[in-house]
Amino acid sequence: MHGRITWESPSNIALVKYWGKYGDQLPQNPSLSMTLRQSLTRTTINYQFNSNLKTTKLRFLFEGIPNPDFEKRLLKYLVRLTGRFPVISSLELEIISANTFPHSSGIASSASAFSALALGLLSVIEELSGEKRTHESFYREASEMARLGSGSASRSIYGGYVVWGKTDHFHQYNNLAAIPVSTAIHPVFQKMNDAILIVNAKTKKTGSSAGHALMETNPYASARYHQAQQHVIELHDVLTRGNMDRFIEIVEQEALTLHALMMASQPGYMLMEGGTLAIINLIRQFRNDTKIPLCFTLDAGPNVHLLYLDAYKTEIVDLINRELLLFCTSNHFLDDGIGPGPAKVTNQE
Ligand code: DP6
């Protein structure tokens, strides 16, 4: 038995950050993200069932080239999944992956990579077993599988605004898998744009996994986990009511807190750069001067995500071209925004 399956899955930007984990990739606090539209990973899995195999045989190509580092991470991931799906150990897999965003852009790709992979693997498992899950249980299972590869990937399984991690307040959310924000989103937030400004495209020195680990000894950890709980609860309400002013306050506080936690770690480290600070100050200045609602958020890196409403696109693009690109590595930005989530590609060549 053999076949080929392709999925495309997006990256996401956390508005309330996941920072700190325990056990089997479980988050110390709930997070809330927005799934992107343009920054996608496209992953094709060519599979062959071979009952003589004892462990999975894997060949991994990223943008046409073997990538031994990621292949190793992938093999470990497949071994972890074998406990749940023994069939994986009898598979010969060729996994071919590519991003729609420039890989030198420095934007997080583990979320799109592991979500595309989890969806692809689950589709392979369904094809081989002939057992079809309901739509809901397929996505729930895929989110759980994606989480095991990278925590933030659990959220990329769905479009729009997504929550991962249990809260004291809402009982529908849990640590094992993400789910979309369960209440109706106010029209104000249905067309959010994200201009990704690349301050530095190089891979960061302290990766996310090391960063999460440093939270274990961070003196502010418990206050932070409590704050994230409050922020998820409040942002949930803000998204329903359409309160852009409070959205801006929460999102910027989350971004600055994430980086403050890095600086307050032992050893402390900094991922923001001069350009990051310059852009943040210019965004705040512009907001003050024009009263146009826009805000920034940051990932675990120096690049800035500028979030703004569709109605102000002309003014914001003008601001970027006039003042912000000076601090970026290239003379363009990634014009992204809220997206509908992953899709299975049916017309494969
Ligand atoms: C700052 O999901 O990359 O982007 O679970 O170790 O793979 P692992 O970490 P990862 O961490 C993401 C951290 C963040 C915030 C977020 O996306 O919530």
Tab-separated table of C-alpha atoms and ligand atoms in Angstrom:
chain	number	residue	atom	x	y	z
A	1	MET	CA	0.000	0.000	0.000
A	2	HIS	CA	1.364	3.381	-0.951
A	3	GLY	CA	0.173	6.886	-1.600
A	4	ARG	CA	0.824	10.586	-1.478
A	5	ILE	CA	-0.742	13.287	0.663
A	6	THR	CA	-0.181	17.048	0.715
A	7	TRP	CA	-1.281	19.631	3.275
A	8	GLU	CA	-0.661	23.353	3.508
A	9	SER	CA	-0.629	24.845	6.964
A	10	PRO	CA	-0.023	28.383	8.200
A	11	SER	CA	2.123	29.928	10.873
A	12	ASN	CA	0.420	31.816	13.699
A	13	ILE	CA	1.248	34.800	15.866
A	14	ALA	CA	0.546	34.543	19.588
A	15	LEU	CA	-1.293	37.517	21.096
A	16	VAL	CA	-1.066	35.967	24.569
A	17	LYS	CA	2.221	34.075	24.635
A	18	TYR	CA	3.008	30.464	25.487
A	19	TRP	CA	6.273	30.719	27.402
A	20	GLY	CA	7.083	27.911	29.812
A	21	LYS	CA	6.217	24.229	29.510
A	22	TYR	CA	6.284	20.991	31.514
A	23	GLY	CA	5.869	17.230	31.032
A	24	ASP	CA	4.896	16.067	27.585
A	25	GLN	CA	4.878	19.447	25.830
A	26	LEU	CA	2.202	20.869	28.112
A	27	PRO	CA	1.933	24.646	28.512
A	28	GLN	CA	2.363	26.380	31.863
A	29	ASN	CA	-0.269	28.895	30.805
A	30	PRO	CA	-2.974	29.253	28.171
A	31	SER	CA	-2.137	31.164	24.997
A	32	LEU	CA	-4.287	32.843	22.356
A	33	SER	CA	-3.120	33.304	18.777
A	34	MET	CA	-4.140	34.554	15.372
A	35	THR	CA	-3.552	32.177	12.472
A	36	LEU	CA	-1.837	33.781	9.475
A	37	ARG	CA	-2.901	33.676	5.846
A	38	GLN	CA	0.283	33.946	3.774
A	39	SER	CA	3.074	32.338	5.783
A	40	LEU	CA	2.490	28.670	4.987
A	41	THR	CA	4.356	25.392	4.949
A	42	ARG	CA	3.409	22.954	2.197
A	43	THR	CA	4.257	19.352	3.068
A	44	THR	CA	3.922	16.311	0.849
A	45	ILE	CA	4.220	12.835	2.334
A	46	ASN	CA	4.951	9.939	-0.025
A	47	TYR	CA	4.328	6.742	1.910
A	48	GLN	CA	4.785	3.041	1.409
A	49	PHE	CA	3.614	0.434	3.927
A	50	ASN	CA	6.241	-2.263	4.531
A	51	SER	CA	5.378	-4.889	7.160
A	52	ASN	CA	9.036	-6.040	7.350
A	53	LEU	CA	10.190	-2.716	8.775
A	54	LYS	CA	10.931	-2.415	12.510
A	55	THR	CA	11.394	1.365	12.542
A	56	THR	CA	10.257	4.134	10.225
A	57	LYS	CA	12.420	4.808	7.185
A	58	LEU	CA	12.614	8.513	6.456
A	59	ARG	CA	13.932	10.797	3.774
A	60	PHE	CA	13.306	14.474	4.373
A	61	LEU	CA	13.752	17.280	1.879
A	62	PHE	CA	13.293	20.953	2.676
A	63	GLU	CA	12.871	23.101	-0.406
A	64	GLY	CA	14.397	20.335	-2.475
A	65	ILE	CA	17.494	19.857	-0.317
A	66	PRO	CA	18.152	17.211	2.390
A	67	ASN	CA	18.079	18.794	5.850
A	68	PRO	CA	19.785	16.388	8.290
A	69	ASP	CA	19.123	18.512	11.407
A	70	PHE	CA	15.400	18.676	10.885
A	71	GLU	CA	15.374	15.040	9.726
A	72	LYS	CA	16.777	13.997	13.127
A	73	ARG	CA	14.134	16.041	14.984
A	74	LEU	CA	11.510	14.505	12.729
A	75	LEU	CA	12.650	10.933	13.386
A	76	LYS	CA	12.417	11.501	17.150
A	77	TYR	CA	8.968	12.939	16.623
A	78	LEU	CA	7.875	9.906	14.597
A	79	VAL	CA	9.173	7.553	17.309
A	80	ARG	CA	7.075	9.460	19.867
A	81	LEU	CA	3.989	9.085	17.709
A	82	THR	CA	4.559	5.351	17.232
A	83	GLY	CA	3.264	4.673	20.767
A	84	ARG	CA	-0.108	6.013	19.685
A	85	PHE	CA	0.007	4.825	16.063
A	86	PRO	CA	2.131	1.638	15.807
A	87	VAL	CA	1.684	1.620	12.013
A	88	ILE	CA	4.175	4.501	11.754
A	89	SER	CA	7.069	2.108	12.441
A	90	SER	CA	6.148	0.127	9.297
A	91	LEU	CA	6.302	3.104	6.961
A	92	GLU	CA	8.819	4.237	4.410
A	93	LEU	CA	8.309	7.977	4.219
A	94	GLU	CA	9.545	10.653	1.914
A	95	ILE	CA	8.581	14.027	3.335
A	96	ILE	CA	8.991	17.055	1.108
A	97	SER	CA	8.431	20.412	2.688
A	98	ALA	CA	8.617	24.021	1.518
A	99	ASN	CA	7.626	27.398	2.925
A	100	THR	CA	5.820	30.131	1.052
A	101	PHE	CA	7.745	32.722	3.058
A	102	PRO	CA	11.459	33.280	2.462
A	103	HIS	CA	13.331	30.909	4.803
A	104	SER	CA	15.791	33.691	5.461
A	105	SER	CA	12.983	35.818	6.895
A	106	GLY	CA	13.564	34.595	10.431
A	107	ILE	CA	9.864	34.085	11.081
A	108	ALA	CA	8.916	31.091	13.198
A	109	SER	CA	8.318	28.076	11.016
A	110	SER	CA	8.000	25.243	13.535
A	111	ALA	CA	4.281	26.023	13.940
A	112	SER	CA	3.521	25.743	10.229
A	113	ALA	CA	5.970	22.843	9.777
A	114	PHE	CA	4.606	20.618	12.559
A	115	SER	CA	0.970	21.423	11.894
A	116	ALA	CA	1.334	20.511	8.195
A	117	LEU	CA	3.174	17.359	9.190
A	118	ALA	CA	0.651	16.280	11.815
A	119	LEU	CA	-2.253	16.774	9.400
A	120	GLY	CA	-0.387	14.841	6.702
A	121	LEU	CA	0.534	11.960	8.999
A	122	LEU	CA	-2.992	11.671	10.341
A	123	SER	CA	-4.338	11.571	6.774
A	124	VAL	CA	-1.845	8.791	5.956
A	125	ILE	CA	-2.920	6.861	9.067
A	126	GLU	CA	-6.581	7.209	8.071
A	127	GLU	CA	-5.888	6.056	4.504
A	128	LEU	CA	-4.006	3.004	5.738
A	129	SER	CA	-6.557	1.989	8.354
A	130	GLY	CA	-9.607	2.833	6.248
A	131	GLU	CA	-11.063	4.396	9.393
A	132	LYS	CA	-12.414	7.908	8.965
A	133	ARG	CA	-12.750	10.241	11.943
A	134	THR	CA	-15.374	12.929	12.170
A	135	HIS	CA	-14.178	16.367	11.054
A	136	GLU	CA	-14.010	17.507	14.673
A	137	SER	CA	-12.066	14.544	16.015
A	138	PHE	CA	-9.655	14.613	13.044
A	139	TYR	CA	-8.664	18.216	13.825
A	140	ARG	CA	-8.535	17.630	17.584
A	141	GLU	CA	-6.214	14.656	17.101
A	142	ALA	CA	-4.060	16.566	14.582
A	143	SER	CA	-3.697	19.455	17.041
A	144	GLU	CA	-2.562	17.057	19.745
A	145	MET	CA	-0.048	15.462	17.370
A	146	ALA	CA	1.216	18.883	16.258
A	147	ARG	CA	1.678	19.917	19.908
A	148	LEU	CA	4.082	17.033	20.433
A	149	GLY	CA	6.279	18.457	17.665
A	150	SER	CA	6.086	22.110	18.747
A	151	GLY	CA	3.683	23.654	21.240
A	152	SER	CA	2.673	26.611	19.091
A	153	ALA	CA	1.923	24.234	16.169
A	154	SER	CA	-1.143	22.938	18.043
A	155	ARG	CA	-2.785	26.326	17.367
A	156	SER	CA	-2.023	26.385	13.614
A	157	ILE	CA	-4.476	23.525	13.019
A	158	TYR	CA	-7.316	26.064	13.046
A	159	GLY	CA	-7.933	29.383	11.338
A	160	GLY	CA	-8.865	32.659	13.017
A	161	TYR	CA	-8.284	33.145	16.746
A	162	VAL	CA	-7.269	30.028	18.658
A	163	VAL	CA	-6.732	29.099	22.317
A	164	TRP	CA	-4.414	26.404	23.613
A	165	GLY	CA	-4.205	25.604	27.313
A	166	LYS	CA	-6.612	25.316	30.191
A	167	THR	CA	-7.965	28.382	31.941
A	168	ASP	CA	-9.651	28.689	35.333
A	169	HIS	CA	-12.515	30.523	33.711
A	170	PHE	CA	-13.489	28.716	30.483
A	171	HIS	CA	-13.827	24.975	30.735
A	172	GLN	CA	-13.772	24.176	27.014
A	173	TYR	CA	-10.016	24.812	26.615
A	174	ASN	CA	-7.372	22.255	27.574
A	175	ASN	CA	-3.636	21.566	27.567
A	176	LEU	CA	-3.644	18.655	25.107
A	177	ALA	CA	-4.954	20.366	21.989
A	178	ALA	CA	-5.920	23.822	20.796
A	179	ILE	CA	-9.429	24.921	19.841
A	180	PRO	CA	-10.782	27.997	18.057
A	181	VAL	CA	-12.080	30.837	20.246
A	182	SER	CA	-15.522	29.551	21.049
A	183	THR	CA	-17.533	32.782	20.900
A	184	ALA	CA	-18.414	34.930	17.872
A	185	ILE	CA	-15.625	37.332	16.878
A	186	HIS	CA	-16.652	40.984	16.558
A	187	PRO	CA	-16.489	42.257	12.915
A	188	VAL	CA	-13.695	44.711	13.926
A	189	PHE	CA	-11.345	41.773	14.475
A	190	GLN	CA	-12.385	39.634	11.539
A	191	LYS	CA	-10.032	41.355	9.089
A	192	MET	CA	-6.877	41.920	11.128
A	193	ASN	CA	-3.682	42.575	9.146
A	194	ASP	CA	-0.156	41.667	10.208
A	195	ALA	CA	2.774	43.421	8.530
A	196	ILE	CA	5.835	41.379	9.442
A	197	LEU	CA	8.904	43.613	9.638
A	198	ILE	CA	12.146	41.663	9.393
A	199	VAL	CA	14.748	43.411	11.548
A	200	ASN	CA	17.160	40.489	11.429
A	201	ALA	CA	16.693	37.284	9.468
A	202	LYS	CA	19.405	35.233	11.182
A	203	THR	CA	18.510	32.288	13.405
A	204	LYS	CA	18.500	33.361	17.016
A	205	LYS	CA	21.181	32.239	19.463
A	206	THR	CA	18.745	31.124	22.170
A	207	GLY	CA	16.021	28.977	20.613
A	208	SER	CA	12.491	28.610	21.975
A	209	SER	CA	13.139	25.277	23.702
A	210	ALA	CA	16.023	26.709	25.729
A	211	GLY	CA	13.878	29.771	26.446
A	212	HIS	CA	10.989	27.660	27.775
A	213	ALA	CA	13.436	25.736	29.980
A	214	LEU	CA	14.748	28.956	31.533
A	215	MET	CA	11.249	29.721	32.810
A	216	GLU	CA	11.709	26.888	35.326
A	217	THR	CA	14.062	29.055	37.357
A	218	ASN	CA	12.673	32.457	36.436
A	219	PRO	CA	11.738	34.290	39.659
A	220	TYR	CA	8.730	35.900	37.954
A	221	ALA	CA	7.318	32.651	36.541
A	222	SER	CA	4.267	32.204	38.759
A	223	ALA	CA	3.212	35.860	38.438
A	224	ARG	CA	3.597	35.507	34.677
A	225	TYR	CA	1.448	32.365	34.452
A	226	HIS	CA	-1.242	34.125	36.444
A	227	GLN	CA	-1.068	37.197	34.177
A	228	ALA	CA	-1.419	35.047	31.040
A	229	GLN	CA	-4.573	33.443	32.489
A	230	GLN	CA	-6.059	36.905	33.060
A	231	HIS	CA	-5.035	38.075	29.600
A	232	VAL	CA	-6.611	35.100	27.815
A	233	ILE	CA	-9.852	35.604	29.706
A	234	GLU	CA	-9.915	39.324	29.000
A	235	LEU	CA	-8.787	39.109	25.363
A	236	HIS	CA	-11.512	36.554	24.743
A	237	ASP	CA	-14.038	39.139	25.883
A	238	VAL	CA	-12.323	41.939	23.928
A	239	LEU	CA	-12.501	39.894	20.701
A	240	THR	CA	-16.203	39.376	21.217
A	241	ARG	CA	-16.973	42.992	22.105
A	242	GLY	CA	-14.683	44.641	19.527
A	243	ASN	CA	-12.684	46.740	21.993
A	244	MET	CA	-9.580	47.735	19.979
A	245	ASP	CA	-8.098	49.985	22.705
A	246	ARG	CA	-7.927	47.175	25.238
A	247	PHE	CA	-6.719	44.772	22.510
A	248	ILE	CA	-3.739	47.082	21.918
A	249	GLU	CA	-2.902	47.288	25.627
A	250	ILE	CA	-3.005	43.531	26.204
A	251	VAL	CA	-1.123	42.595	23.029
A	252	GLU	CA	1.717	45.072	23.605
A	253	GLN	CA	2.018	44.152	27.274
A	254	GLU	CA	2.284	40.480	26.261
A	255	ALA	CA	5.072	41.203	23.762
A	256	LEU	CA	7.103	43.301	26.203
A	257	THR	CA	6.545	40.816	29.047
A	258	LEU	CA	7.842	37.947	26.901
A	259	HIS	CA	11.085	39.807	26.280
A	260	ALA	CA	11.302	41.034	29.884
A	261	LEU	CA	11.106	37.390	30.983
A	262	MET	CA	14.033	36.546	28.712
A	263	MET	CA	16.078	39.387	30.178
A	264	ALA	CA	15.158	38.310	33.727
A	265	SER	CA	16.188	34.664	33.134
A	266	GLN	CA	19.341	33.195	34.621
A	267	PRO	CA	21.375	33.714	32.453
A	268	GLY	CA	19.496	36.648	31.015
A	269	TYR	CA	19.476	37.207	27.289
A	270	MET	CA	18.063	39.641	24.782
A	271	LEU	CA	16.471	38.964	21.414
A	272	MET	CA	15.281	42.491	20.716
A	273	GLU	CA	17.670	44.612	18.705
A	274	GLY	CA	18.129	48.329	18.149
A	275	GLY	CA	15.844	48.192	15.121
A	276	THR	CA	13.125	46.452	17.157
A	277	LEU	CA	13.098	49.259	19.721
A	278	ALA	CA	13.185	51.972	17.062
A	279	ILE	CA	10.172	50.427	15.283
A	280	ILE	CA	8.214	50.006	18.555
A	281	ASN	CA	8.785	53.664	19.438
A	282	LEU	CA	7.760	54.833	15.970
A	283	ILE	CA	4.577	52.739	16.071
A	284	ARG	CA	3.608	54.231	19.442
A	285	GLN	CA	4.452	57.739	18.285
A	286	PHE	CA	2.352	57.309	15.125
A	287	ARG	CA	-0.580	56.019	17.206
A	288	ASN	CA	-0.339	59.005	19.524
A	289	ASP	CA	-0.120	61.518	16.702
A	290	THR	CA	-2.796	60.114	14.378
A	291	LYS	CA	-5.101	58.215	16.799
A	292	ILE	CA	-5.057	55.378	14.255
A	293	PRO	CA	-5.346	52.109	16.184
A	294	LEU	CA	-2.382	49.860	15.481
A	295	CYS	CA	-0.050	47.871	17.718
A	296	PHE	CA	3.007	45.658	17.722
A	297	THR	CA	3.746	42.189	18.933
A	298	LEU	CA	6.946	40.145	18.987
A	299	ASP	CA	7.851	36.486	18.686
A	300	ALA	CA	10.930	34.988	20.287
A	301	GLY	CA	13.145	37.108	18.019
A	302	PRO	CA	13.874	40.684	16.921
A	303	ASN	CA	11.221	40.956	14.186
A	304	VAL	CA	8.118	43.059	14.685
A	305	HIS	CA	4.547	42.101	13.820
A	306	LEU	CA	2.543	45.263	13.191
A	307	LEU	CA	-1.152	44.531	13.697
A	308	TYR	CA	-3.727	46.868	12.193
A	309	LEU	CA	-7.286	47.018	10.911
A	310	ASP	CA	-8.095	46.801	7.220
A	311	ALA	CA	-9.636	50.271	7.126
A	312	TYR	CA	-6.202	51.881	7.711
A	313	LYS	CA	-4.149	49.900	5.197
A	314	THR	CA	-3.109	52.938	3.103
A	315	GLU	CA	-1.869	54.944	6.097
A	316	ILE	CA	-0.023	51.981	7.621
A	317	VAL	CA	1.699	50.910	4.400
A	318	ASP	CA	2.761	54.514	3.993
A	319	LEU	CA	4.182	54.575	7.554
A	320	ILE	CA	6.078	51.340	6.900
A	321	ASN	CA	7.572	52.553	3.622
A	322	ARG	CA	8.391	56.002	4.939
A	323	GLU	CA	9.788	55.230	8.407
A	324	LEU	CA	9.945	51.565	9.408
A	325	LEU	CA	11.707	49.821	6.520
A	326	LEU	CA	14.844	51.801	7.388
A	327	PHE	CA	15.286	49.392	10.304
A	328	CYS	CA	14.594	46.219	8.296
A	329	THR	CA	16.945	43.874	6.443
A	330	SER	CA	15.167	44.153	3.128
A	331	ASN	CA	13.145	46.871	1.513
A	332	HIS	CA	9.879	45.030	1.766
A	333	PHE	CA	7.688	43.560	4.509
A	334	LEU	CA	5.594	40.402	4.654
A	335	ASP	CA	2.033	41.509	4.045
A	336	ASP	CA	0.125	38.954	6.113
A	337	GLY	CA	-3.026	38.830	8.198
A	338	ILE	CA	-5.690	36.609	9.697
A	339	GLY	CA	-6.275	33.420	7.726
A	340	PRO	CA	-8.669	30.472	7.452
A	341	GLY	CA	-6.286	27.718	8.563
A	342	PRO	CA	-4.799	24.638	6.907
A	343	ALA	CA	-6.052	22.976	3.736
A	344	LYS	CA	-5.518	19.585	2.154
A	345	VAL	CA	-4.151	19.936	-1.365
A	346	THR	CA	-6.124	17.727	-3.696
A	347	ASN	CA	-4.725	18.644	-7.116
A	348	GLN	CA	-1.198	17.291	-6.611
A	349	GLU	CA	1.131	16.987	-9.565
B	1	DP6	C1	7.382	33.019	21.872
B	1	DP6	O1	6.135	26.535	20.090
B	1	DP6	O2	8.399	27.344	19.297
B	1	DP6	O3	6.504	32.036	19.890
B	1	DP6	O4	7.043	23.935	22.052
B	1	DP6	O5	9.515	24.214	22.325
B	1	DP6	O6	8.522	24.048	20.014
B	1	DP6	P1	8.323	24.480	21.453
B	1	DP6	O7	8.200	26.072	21.452
B	1	DP6	P2	7.498	27.030	20.431
B	1	DP6	O8	7.349	28.339	21.363
B	1	DP6	C2	6.712	29.472	20.888
B	1	DP6	C3	6.962	30.607	21.780
B	1	DP6	C4	6.471	31.943	21.301
B	1	DP6	C5	5.075	32.247	21.815
B	1	DP6	C6	3.929	31.495	21.201
B	1	DP6	O9	3.947	31.160	20.000
B	1	DP6	O10	2.958	31.289	21.939
